[in-house]
Backbone as numpy.savetxt, mean C-alpha at the origin, in Angstrom:
# Nx Ny Nz CAx CAy CAz Cx Cy Cz
-33.39 -1.51 22.64 -32.83 -1.55 21.29 -31.35 -1.91 21.36
-30.92 -2.77 20.43 -29.53 -3.21 20.41 -28.61 -2.05 20.02
-27.55 -1.87 20.80 -26.59 -0.79 20.53 -25.22 -1.38 20.24
-24.62 -0.92 19.17 -23.29 -1.39 18.81 -22.25 -0.80 19.75
-21.22 -1.58 20.00 -20.06 -1.06 20.71 -19.50 0.12 19.91
-19.10 1.21 20.57 -18.61 2.39 19.84 -17.46 2.07 18.88
-16.56 1.17 19.29 -15.43 0.84 18.42 -15.90 0.07 17.19
-16.83 -0.86 17.38 -17.37 -1.61 16.24 -18.07 -0.66 15.29
-18.85 0.26 15.84 -19.55 1.25 15.01 -18.56 2.10 14.21
-17.48 2.53 14.87 -16.48 3.36 14.20 -15.79 2.58 13.08
-15.48 1.31 13.34 -14.86 0.48 12.31 -15.79 0.30 11.12
-17.07 0.09 11.38 -18.04 -0.06 10.30 -18.20 1.22 9.50
-18.08 2.36 10.16 -18.10 3.64 9.45 -16.91 3.75 8.49
-15.75 3.29 8.94 -14.58 3.27 8.08 -14.78 2.38 6.87
-15.38 1.21 7.09 -15.66 0.29 5.98 -16.67 0.91 5.02
-17.70 1.54 5.55 -18.72 2.15 4.69 -18.12 3.24 3.81
-17.24 4.05 4.37 -16.60 5.10 3.57 -15.73 4.50 2.47
-14.96 3.47 2.82 -14.09 2.83 1.82 -14.92 2.22 0.69
-16.02 1.57 1.04 -16.88 0.97 0.01 -17.52 2.03 -0.87
-18.00 3.11 -0.26 -18.63 4.18 -1.04 -17.65 4.82 -2.01
-16.44 5.09 -1.54 -15.42 5.69 -2.40 -15.04 4.75 -3.53
-14.97 3.45 -3.24 -14.60 2.47 -4.26 -15.68 2.34 -5.33
-16.94 2.38 -4.92 -18.03 2.31 -5.90 -18.01 3.55 -6.80
-17.73 4.71 -6.23 -17.63 5.93 -7.03 -16.48 5.84 -8.02
-15.34 5.30 -7.56 -14.19 5.14 -8.45 -14.49 4.12 -9.55
-15.23 3.08 -9.19 -15.62 2.08 -10.20 -16.45 2.74 -11.30
-17.35 3.64 -10.93 -18.18 4.32 -11.92 -17.31 5.12 -12.89
-16.27 5.76 -12.36 -15.33 6.50 -13.22 -14.60 5.53 -14.14
-14.14 4.41 -13.59 -13.40 3.43 -14.39 -14.29 2.82 -15.47
-15.57 2.69 -15.18 -16.52 2.14 -16.15 -16.57 3.02 -17.39
-16.59 4.33 -17.17 -16.63 5.28 -18.28 -15.31 5.30 -19.03
-14.19 5.27 -18.29 -12.86 5.36 -18.90 -12.41 4.04 -19.52
-12.95 2.92 -19.07 -12.49 1.62 -19.55 -11.11 1.27 -19.03
-10.78 1.74 -17.82 -9.46 1.53 -17.23 -9.61 1.48 -15.71
-9.27 0.33 -15.12 -9.44 0.19 -13.66 -8.19 0.58 -12.89
-7.15 1.05 -13.58 -5.91 1.42 -12.89 -6.10 2.54 -11.89
-7.21 3.26 -11.98 -7.49 4.34 -11.04 -7.50 3.84 -9.60
-7.76 2.56 -9.42 -7.82 2.00 -8.07 -6.47 2.08 -7.37
-5.38 2.08 -8.12 -4.06 2.18 -7.50 -3.86 3.54 -6.84
-4.32 4.59 -7.50 -4.23 5.93 -6.90 -5.13 6.05 -5.68
-6.21 5.29 -5.69 -7.20 5.37 -4.61 -6.78 4.61 -3.36
-5.93 3.59 -3.53 -5.62 2.65 -2.44 -5.26 3.33 -1.13
-4.25 4.18 -1.15 -3.80 4.80 0.10 -4.84 5.77 0.65
-5.62 6.39 -0.24 -6.66 7.31 0.21 -7.80 6.57 0.90
-8.06 5.34 0.47 -9.07 4.52 1.15 -8.64 4.23 2.58
-7.36 3.99 2.77 -6.86 3.66 4.10 -6.96 4.86 5.04
-6.46 6.01 4.61 -6.54 7.19 5.48 -8.00 7.62 5.63
-8.80 7.43 4.59 -10.22 7.76 4.70 -10.93 6.91 5.74
-10.60 5.61 5.77 -11.18 4.73 6.78 -10.77 5.17 8.18
-9.51 5.59 8.32 -9.03 6.07 9.62 -9.74 7.34 10.05
-9.93 8.26 9.12 -10.62 9.52 9.44 -12.08 9.28 9.80
-12.73 8.37 9.06 -14.12 8.05 9.36 -14.26 7.43 10.74
-13.31 6.57 11.07 -13.30 5.96 12.40 -13.14 7.02 13.48
-12.21 7.94 13.26 -11.99 9.00 14.25 -13.23 9.87 14.42
-13.90 10.17 13.31 -15.09 11.02 13.38 -16.24 10.32 14.10
-16.29 8.99 13.99 -17.41 8.24 14.56 -17.23 7.93 16.04
-16.01 7.97 16.53 -15.77 7.64 17.94 -16.22 8.79 18.85
-16.90 8.47 19.93 -17.31 9.53 20.86 -16.12 10.18 21.57
-15.06 9.40 21.79 -13.85 9.92 22.42 -12.63 9.38 21.68
-11.64 10.24 21.53 -10.42 9.84 20.84 -9.24 9.94 21.80
-8.29 9.03 21.60 -7.13 8.98 22.48 -6.12 10.07 22.18
-5.05 10.14 22.97 -4.05 11.22 22.85 -3.20 11.14 21.59
-3.20 10.01 20.91 -2.35 9.87 19.72 -3.17 9.96 18.43
-4.43 10.36 18.48 -5.28 10.39 17.29 -4.71 11.32 16.21
-4.44 12.57 16.56 -3.92 13.52 15.59 -2.54 13.08 15.11
-1.73 12.62 16.02 -0.37 12.16 15.74 -0.36 11.09 14.65
-1.20 10.05 14.82 -1.19 8.93 13.88 -1.87 9.31 12.57
-2.89 10.17 12.62 -3.55 10.57 11.38 -2.68 11.47 10.52
-1.86 12.31 11.15 -0.92 13.13 10.39 0.11 12.25 9.70
0.64 11.27 10.42 1.60 10.34 9.83 0.97 9.59 8.65
-0.24 9.08 8.87 -0.92 8.32 7.82 -1.26 9.21 6.63
-1.63 10.45 6.90 -1.93 11.37 5.82 -0.71 11.68 4.97
0.43 11.85 5.61 1.68 12.08 4.90 1.98 10.91 3.97
1.87 9.70 4.50 2.12 8.50 3.70 1.13 8.41 2.54
-0.17 8.58 2.84 -1.22 8.37 1.85 -1.15 9.37 0.70
-0.98 10.64 1.02 -0.96 11.67 -0.02 0.26 11.53 -0.92
1.41 11.22 -0.34 2.61 11.03 -1.15 2.43 9.87 -2.11
1.96 8.73 -1.59 1.82 7.55 -2.43 0.79 7.75 -3.52
-0.35 8.33 -3.18 -1.39 8.56 -4.19 -0.91 9.53 -5.26
-0.22 10.60 -4.85 0.28 11.58 -5.82 1.31 10.94 -6.75
2.19 10.12 -6.18 3.22 9.46 -7.00 2.58 8.53 -8.03
1.64 7.71 -7.60 1.02 6.75 -8.52 0.21 7.47 -9.59
-0.49 8.53 -9.20 -1.27 9.30 -10.17 -0.36 9.92 -11.22
0.76 10.49 -10.78 1.73 11.07 -11.72 2.32 9.99 -12.62
2.68 8.86 -12.04 3.29 7.76 -12.80 2.35 7.21 -13.86
1.07 7.11 -13.54 0.10 6.48 -14.44 -0.53 7.46 -15.43
-0.27 8.75 -15.25 -0.91 9.74 -16.12 -0.55 9.51 -17.58
-1.55 9.34 -18.42 -1.33 9.15 -19.84 -0.90 7.76 -20.23
-0.71 6.87 -19.27 -0.28 5.50 -19.56 -1.49 4.60 -19.80
-1.32 3.51 -20.54 -2.43 2.57 -20.72 -2.72 1.82 -19.42
-3.78 1.08 -19.40 -4.14 0.30 -18.22 -2.99 -0.62 -17.82
-2.71 -0.70 -16.53 -1.62 -1.52 -16.01 -1.76 -2.97 -16.49
-0.63 -3.62 -16.79 -0.66 -4.98 -17.35 -1.31 -5.97 -16.40
-1.23 -5.73 -15.09 -1.89 -6.63 -14.13 -3.39 -6.62 -14.34
-3.94 -5.44 -14.54 -5.39 -5.33 -14.72 -5.81 -5.79 -16.12
-4.93 -5.62 -17.10 -5.25 -6.15 -18.43 -5.36 -7.67 -18.37
-4.49 -8.30 -17.58 -4.55 -9.76 -17.43 -5.83 -10.18 -16.73
-6.21 -9.46 -15.68 -7.47 -9.76 -14.97 -8.65 -9.55 -15.91
-8.59 -8.49 -16.70 -9.66 -8.20 -17.65 -9.82 -9.34 -18.66
-8.68 -9.84 -19.17 -8.73 -10.91 -20.17 -9.30 -12.20 -19.59
-9.02 -12.46 -18.31 -9.50 -13.70 -17.69 -10.97 -13.64 -17.29
-11.55 -12.46 -17.30 -12.90 -12.30 -16.78 -13.85 -11.67 -17.79
-13.69 -12.06 -19.03 -14.63 -11.64 -20.06 -15.73 -12.71 -20.19
-16.92 -12.35 -20.62 -17.33 -10.99 -20.99 -17.79 -10.18 -19.78
-18.06 -8.92 -20.03 -18.63 -7.99 -19.04 -17.70 -7.72 -17.86
-16.40 -7.62 -18.14 -15.47 -7.31 -17.06 -15.79 -5.96 -16.43
-16.32 -5.04 -17.21 -16.63 -3.71 -16.68 -17.53 -3.82 -15.45
-18.48 -4.74 -15.48 -19.37 -4.94 -14.33 -18.69 -5.79 -13.26
-18.00 -6.83 -13.68 -17.35 -7.72 -12.72 -16.26 -7.01 -11.92
-15.65 -5.98 -12.52 -14.57 -5.28 -11.83 -15.05 -4.60 -10.56
-16.36 -4.37 -10.44 -16.88 -3.75 -9.22 -16.50 -4.57 -8.00
-16.67 -5.89 -8.08 -16.32 -6.73 -6.92 -14.94 -7.36 -7.04
-14.49 -7.64 -8.27 -13.18 -8.27 -8.43 -12.03 -7.33 -8.09
-12.23 -6.04 -8.31 -11.17 -5.05 -8.10 -11.54 -4.05 -7.01
-12.64 -3.35 -7.19 -12.90 -2.18 -6.34 -13.41 -2.55 -4.94
-14.39 -3.42 -4.85 -14.87 -3.80 -3.51 -13.79 -4.59 -2.78
-13.08 -5.44 -3.50 -11.97 -6.19 -2.88 -10.93 -5.23 -2.31
-10.55 -4.22 -3.08 -9.56 -3.25 -2.61 -10.08 -2.48 -1.40
-11.37 -2.16 -1.39 -11.94 -1.43 -0.26 -11.85 -2.25 1.02
-12.18 -3.53 0.94 -12.14 -4.39 2.12 -10.70 -4.57 2.59
-9.78 -4.78 1.66 -8.37 -4.93 2.04 -7.84 -3.65 2.68
-8.18 -2.50 2.08 -7.73 -1.22 2.64 -8.28 -1.02 4.05
-9.52 -1.42 4.26 -10.13 -1.29 5.59 -9.39 -2.14 6.62
-9.04 -3.37 6.24 -8.30 -4.24 7.16 -6.92 -3.65 7.45
-6.26 -3.14 6.41 -4.94 -2.54 6.60 -5.01 -1.32 7.51
-6.13 -0.63 7.51 -6.27 0.59 8.32 -6.46 0.31 9.81
-6.55 -0.94 10.22 -6.84 -1.29 11.61 -5.89 -0.64 12.63
-4.57 -0.57 12.37 -3.70 0.09 13.35 -4.07 1.55 13.59
-4.58 2.22 12.57 -5.01 3.61 12.75 -6.18 3.66 13.72
-7.15 2.77 13.53 -8.31 2.74 14.42 -7.90 2.42 15.85
-6.98 1.45 15.99 -6.53 1.07 17.33 -5.80 2.23 18.02
-4.97 2.92 17.26 -4.21 4.04 17.83 -5.13 5.21 18.18
-6.12 5.47 17.34 -7.04 6.58 17.57 -7.87 6.37 18.83
-8.26 5.12 19.07 -9.17 4.84 20.18 -8.46 4.59 21.50
-7.18 4.23 21.46 -6.46 3.87 22.68 -6.23 5.06 23.60
-6.41 4.84 24.90 -6.28 5.94 25.84 -4.95 6.03 26.55
-4.05 5.07 26.31 -2.75 5.09 26.99 -1.95 6.32 26.59
-1.13 6.81 27.52 -0.30 7.99 27.24 0.76 7.66 26.20
1.19 8.69 25.47 2.26 8.51 24.48 3.54 8.08 25.18
4.29 7.19 24.52 5.51 6.69 25.12 6.55 6.32 24.09
7.54 5.58 24.53 8.67 5.25 23.65 8.25 4.39 22.47
7.22 3.54 22.64 6.79 2.69 21.53 6.16 3.52 20.41
5.50 4.61 20.79 4.98 5.53 19.77 6.12 6.15 18.97
7.17 6.54 19.66 8.32 7.15 18.98 9.00 6.14 18.06
9.14 4.90 18.54 9.75 3.86 17.72 8.90 3.59 16.48
7.58 3.52 16.67 6.69 3.30 15.53 6.73 4.44 14.54
6.71 5.68 15.04 6.76 6.84 14.16 8.08 6.88 13.38
9.17 6.53 14.05 10.47 6.50 13.38 10.48 5.48 12.26
9.87 4.31 12.50 9.82 3.27 11.48 8.92 3.69 10.32
7.81 4.34 10.63 6.92 4.85 9.57 7.65 5.87 8.71
8.31 6.84 9.33 9.00 7.88 8.58 10.16 7.31 7.78
10.86 6.33 8.36 11.93 5.66 7.61 11.35 4.98 6.38
10.23 4.28 6.55 9.61 3.60 5.42 9.16 4.55 4.34
8.54 5.66 4.72 8.10 6.66 3.75 9.29 7.23 2.99
10.37 7.55 3.72 11.57 8.09 3.08 12.20 7.07 2.15
12.25 5.81 2.58 12.89 4.76 1.80 12.14 4.56 0.47
10.82 4.44 0.54 10.07 4.22 -0.70 10.03 5.48 -1.56
10.09 6.66 -0.94 10.12 7.90 -1.72 11.40 8.00 -2.54
12.53 7.69 -1.90 13.81 7.71 -2.61 13.82 6.66 -3.71
13.30 5.47 -3.41 13.26 4.39 -4.41 12.41 4.80 -5.60
11.25 5.39 -5.36 10.38 5.83 -6.45 11.06 6.91 -7.28
11.73 7.85 -6.62 12.43 8.92 -7.33 13.57 8.35 -8.19
14.34 7.43 -7.64 15.44 6.82 -8.38 14.93 6.07 -9.60
13.84 5.32 -9.44 13.30 4.56 -10.56 12.74 5.50 -11.63
12.08 6.57 -11.22 11.53 7.51 -12.19 12.63 8.14 -13.03
13.73 8.52 -12.39 14.87 9.10 -13.13 15.47 8.07 -14.08
15.58 6.84 -13.64 16.13 5.78 -14.48 15.27 5.57 -15.72
13.96 5.48 -15.53 13.06 5.24 -16.66 13.07 6.41 -17.63
13.32 7.61 -17.12 13.34 8.79 -17.97 14.58 8.83 -18.86
15.70 8.30 -18.35 16.97 8.44 -19.06 17.54 7.13 -19.60
16.86 6.01 -19.43 17.44 4.74 -19.87 17.53 4.69 -21.39
18.52 3.94 -21.88 18.77 3.85 -23.32 18.08 2.66 -23.97
17.68 1.67 -23.16 17.07 0.46 -23.70 15.88 0.07 -22.84
14.81 -0.41 -23.49 13.62 -0.82 -22.75 13.88 -2.06 -21.92
14.95 -2.80 -22.26 15.28 -4.00 -21.50 16.25 -3.77 -20.36
16.71 -2.52 -20.20 17.66 -2.21 -19.14 17.01 -2.39 -17.77
17.82 -2.77 -16.79 17.33 -3.05 -15.44 17.90 -2.02 -14.48
17.07 -1.47 -13.63 17.50 -0.54 -12.60 18.20 -1.32 -11.50
19.51 -1.10 -11.36 20.28 -1.83 -10.34 21.23 -0.90 -9.60
20.82 0.37 -9.49 21.65 1.35 -8.80 20.88 1.93 -7.62
21.59 2.69 -6.79 20.94 3.29 -5.63 20.39 2.22 -4.69
19.21 2.45 -4.16 18.60 1.46 -3.27 18.29 0.17 -3.99
18.11 0.24 -5.31 17.78 -0.94 -6.10 18.97 -1.89 -6.24
20.12 -1.46 -5.80 21.30 -2.34 -5.79 21.23 -3.32 -4.61
20.49 -2.95 -3.58 20.47 -3.74 -2.35 19.20 -4.55 -2.16
18.15 -4.20 -2.89 16.90 -4.96 -2.87 16.18 -4.72 -4.19
15.56 -5.76 -4.72 14.87 -5.61 -6.00 13.56 -4.83 -5.86
13.12 -4.66 -4.64 11.85 -3.96 -4.42 11.94 -3.03 -3.22
12.77 -1.99 -3.31 12.92 -1.08 -2.17 11.63 -0.32 -1.83
10.81 -0.06 -2.84 9.54 0.62 -2.56 8.62 -0.26 -1.72
8.59 -1.55 -2.01 7.76 -2.46 -1.22 8.34 -2.66 0.19
9.65 -2.68 0.30 10.25 -2.80 1.63 9.89 -1.57 2.47
9.92 -0.39 1.84 9.52 0.81 2.56 8.08 0.73 3.03
7.21 0.20 2.18 5.80 0.03 2.56 5.65 -0.94 3.73
6.44 -1.98 3.71 6.44 -2.97 4.81 6.81 -2.29 6.12
7.83 -1.44 6.08 8.25 -0.72 7.29 7.14 0.20 7.79
6.45 0.86 6.88 5.38 1.78 7.26 4.33 1.07 8.11
3.89 -0.10 7.67 2.77 -0.74 8.36 3.18 -1.48 9.63
4.41 -1.94 9.71 4.87 -2.46 10.99 5.09 -1.30 11.97
5.45 -0.13 11.43 5.57 1.05 12.29 4.23 1.47 12.87
3.20 1.50 12.03 1.87 1.83 12.54 1.39 0.80 13.55
1.78 -0.45 13.36 1.39 -1.48 14.33 2.04 -1.22 15.69
3.28 -0.76 15.70 3.93 -0.43 16.97 3.16 0.67 17.70
2.70 1.67 16.94 1.92 2.74 17.55 0.60 2.19 18.09
-0.01 1.28 17.33 -1.25 0.65 17.80 -1.00 -0.13 19.09
0.13 -0.83 19.16 0.46 -1.58 20.37 0.64 -0.65 21.57
1.21 0.52 21.32 1.37 1.49 22.41 0.02 1.92 22.97
-1.02 1.83 22.13 -2.37 2.19 22.57 -3.14 0.97 23.07
-2.47 -0.19 23.12 -3.13 -1.41 23.56 -3.81 -2.18 22.45
-3.56 -1.80 21.21 -4.25 -2.43 20.08 -3.45 -3.52 19.40
-3.00 -4.49 20.17 -2.21 -5.59 19.59 -3.00 -6.36 18.54
-4.34 -6.34 18.67 -5.19 -7.06 17.72 -5.03 -6.56 16.28
-4.49 -5.36 16.14 -4.30 -4.78 14.80 -3.16 -5.44 14.04
-2.53 -6.47 14.61 -1.45 -7.18 13.92 -1.92 -7.76 12.60
-3.23 -7.94 12.45 -3.77 -8.45 11.19 -3.36 -7.56 10.02
-3.19 -6.26 10.28 -2.84 -5.31 9.21 -1.44 -5.54 8.64
-0.38 -5.48 9.45 0.95 -5.70 8.87 1.14 -7.12 8.35
0.46 -8.09 8.96 0.55 -9.46 8.45 -0.08 -9.54 7.06
-1.25 -8.94 6.89 -1.89 -8.92 5.57 -1.03 -8.18 4.57
-0.49 -7.02 4.96 0.34 -6.25 4.05 1.58 -7.04 3.65
2.16 -7.77 4.58 3.34 -8.59 4.27 3.00 -9.65 3.23
1.85 -10.30 3.39 1.43 -11.32 2.43 1.18 -10.69 1.06
0.50 -9.55 1.04 0.23 -8.87 -0.22 1.52 -8.47 -0.93
2.46 -7.91 -0.18 3.70 -7.42 -0.79 4.59 -8.56 -1.27
4.63 -9.64 -0.50 5.57 -10.72 -0.82 4.99 -11.79 -1.73
3.69 -12.06 -1.61 3.13 -13.23 -2.28 2.02 -12.94 -3.29
1.31 -11.84 -3.13 0.10 -11.65 -3.94 0.30 -10.59 -5.02
0.16 -9.32 -4.66 0.20 -8.25 -5.66 1.55 -7.58 -5.79
2.52 -7.98 -4.99 3.83 -7.34 -5.01 4.88 -8.17 -5.71
5.86 -8.63 -4.95 7.01 -9.34 -5.51 6.58 -10.54 -6.33
5.72 -11.37 -5.78 5.32 -12.60 -6.46 4.70 -12.36 -7.82
3.79 -11.38 -7.90 3.11 -11.10 -9.16 4.04 -10.45 -10.17
4.83 -9.46 -9.73 5.69 -8.73 -10.65 6.79 -9.60 -11.23
7.27 -10.58 -10.46 8.39 -11.40 -10.93 7.95 -12.76 -11.45
6.66 -12.94 -11.64 6.13 -14.24 -12.06 6.74 -14.71 -13.37
6.81 -13.82 -14.35 7.35 -14.20 -15.66 8.32 -13.16 -16.20
8.83 -12.30 -15.32 9.66 -11.19 -15.79 10.98 -11.68 -16.38
11.49 -12.81 -15.87 12.73 -13.34 -16.40 12.61 -13.76 -17.85
11.42 -14.19 -18.26 11.18 -14.58 -19.64 11.07 -13.35 -20.54
10.46 -12.30 -20.00 10.26 -11.09 -20.80 11.50 -10.21 -20.85
12.31 -10.28 -19.80 13.49 -9.41 -19.71 14.68 -10.24 -19.21
15.46 -10.80 -20.14 16.59 -11.67 -19.76 17.57 -11.01 -18.79
17.78 -9.70 -18.92 18.72 -9.02 -18.02 18.25 -9.08 -16.58
16.95 -9.23 -16.39 16.42 -9.28 -15.02 16.83 -10.56 -14.32
17.06 -11.64 -15.09 17.51 -12.90 -14.48 18.85 -12.71 -13.79
19.74 -11.95 -14.42 21.04 -11.66 -13.81 20.86 -10.80 -12.56
19.95 -9.87 -12.65 19.66 -9.00 -11.50 19.17 -9.83 -10.31
18.29 -10.78 -10.57 17.78 -11.66 -9.52 18.91 -12.45 -8.88
19.88 -12.86 -9.69 20.95 -13.73 -9.20 21.83 -13.07 -8.14
21.95 -11.73 -8.19 22.88 -11.10 -7.24 22.25 -10.00 -6.39
20.91 -9.90 -6.40 20.25 -8.86 -5.61 19.16 -9.47 -4.74
19.13 -9.09 -3.47 18.10 -9.59 -2.55 16.71 -9.23 -3.07
15.76 -10.12 -2.85 14.41 -9.91 -3.36 13.68 -8.80 -2.61
13.79 -8.77 -1.29 12.94 -7.86 -0.51 13.72 -7.10 0.56
14.28 -7.81 1.51 15.01 -7.14 2.58 16.39 -6.70 2.07
16.76 -5.44 2.26 18.03 -4.93 1.73 19.23 -5.67 2.31
20.23 -5.82 1.48 21.47 -6.45 1.90 22.53 -6.27 0.84
23.79 -6.56 1.15 24.86 -6.41 0.16 24.60 -7.29 -1.06
24.99 -6.83 -2.24 24.84 -7.65 -3.44 25.55 -8.99 -3.28
25.00 -10.02 -3.87 25.54 -11.37 -3.71 26.75 -11.62 -4.61
27.06 -10.69 -5.47 28.16 -10.88 -6.41 27.63 -10.82 -7.82
28.48 -10.56 -8.77 28.05 -10.45 -10.15 27.59 -11.80 -10.67
26.48 -11.79 -11.44 25.98 -13.03 -12.04 26.92 -13.46 -13.15
27.06 -14.77 -13.30 27.94 -15.29 -14.36 27.15 -15.52 -15.63
């Protein structure tokens, strides 16, 4: 009888868990008429895939607990923040646009357009966790460097989220632009923090011999910069919010740096 390689089996277990959780979330969204729930689920799918992989492996390496604790810290914080941010709010404008483009019967189409797609992407992003869990090499300096980058990223995006939440709570105009704190040095400090997190996990994967997991930070970089992150959010924001055009003129898009000077 054909037997799967233990690592392949563990990865497939992670995918199965992500798909099952996404289908369950889709059922909830079907009843609510709002697919924004998938944003709260995203980070939980990733840590869930990692945990399923760890449970399915016959043997786990010395960094399994180490990397899962780091990933759990990241995942729970991000999911809690998004859930709090979206509580009581209407469906996110990104999903309203997808809904409008995919009528009729978007409620059914969202199963594969949103939820299954997110599950597969989350599974791919979770690859460094699987590589780190399975690797047998002893812990070393690369693990410490990766953990430091992960913790820096979590702290950076946490501060950025907190600063933005306070700004939105106290702003005097709906057209006002957040350009203070970390937002003075990059227009998307939360996304930059996320970028650091996944390159950090990749370093830990490399310490375990899992260089193949580079697909994860590369995919995350594309998503953050070109697909669902910077590119999508800024597609037409200058038309909707004129003050944002000035912000773009003197603030780095992604990587933090000194302001370019006041816009004229």
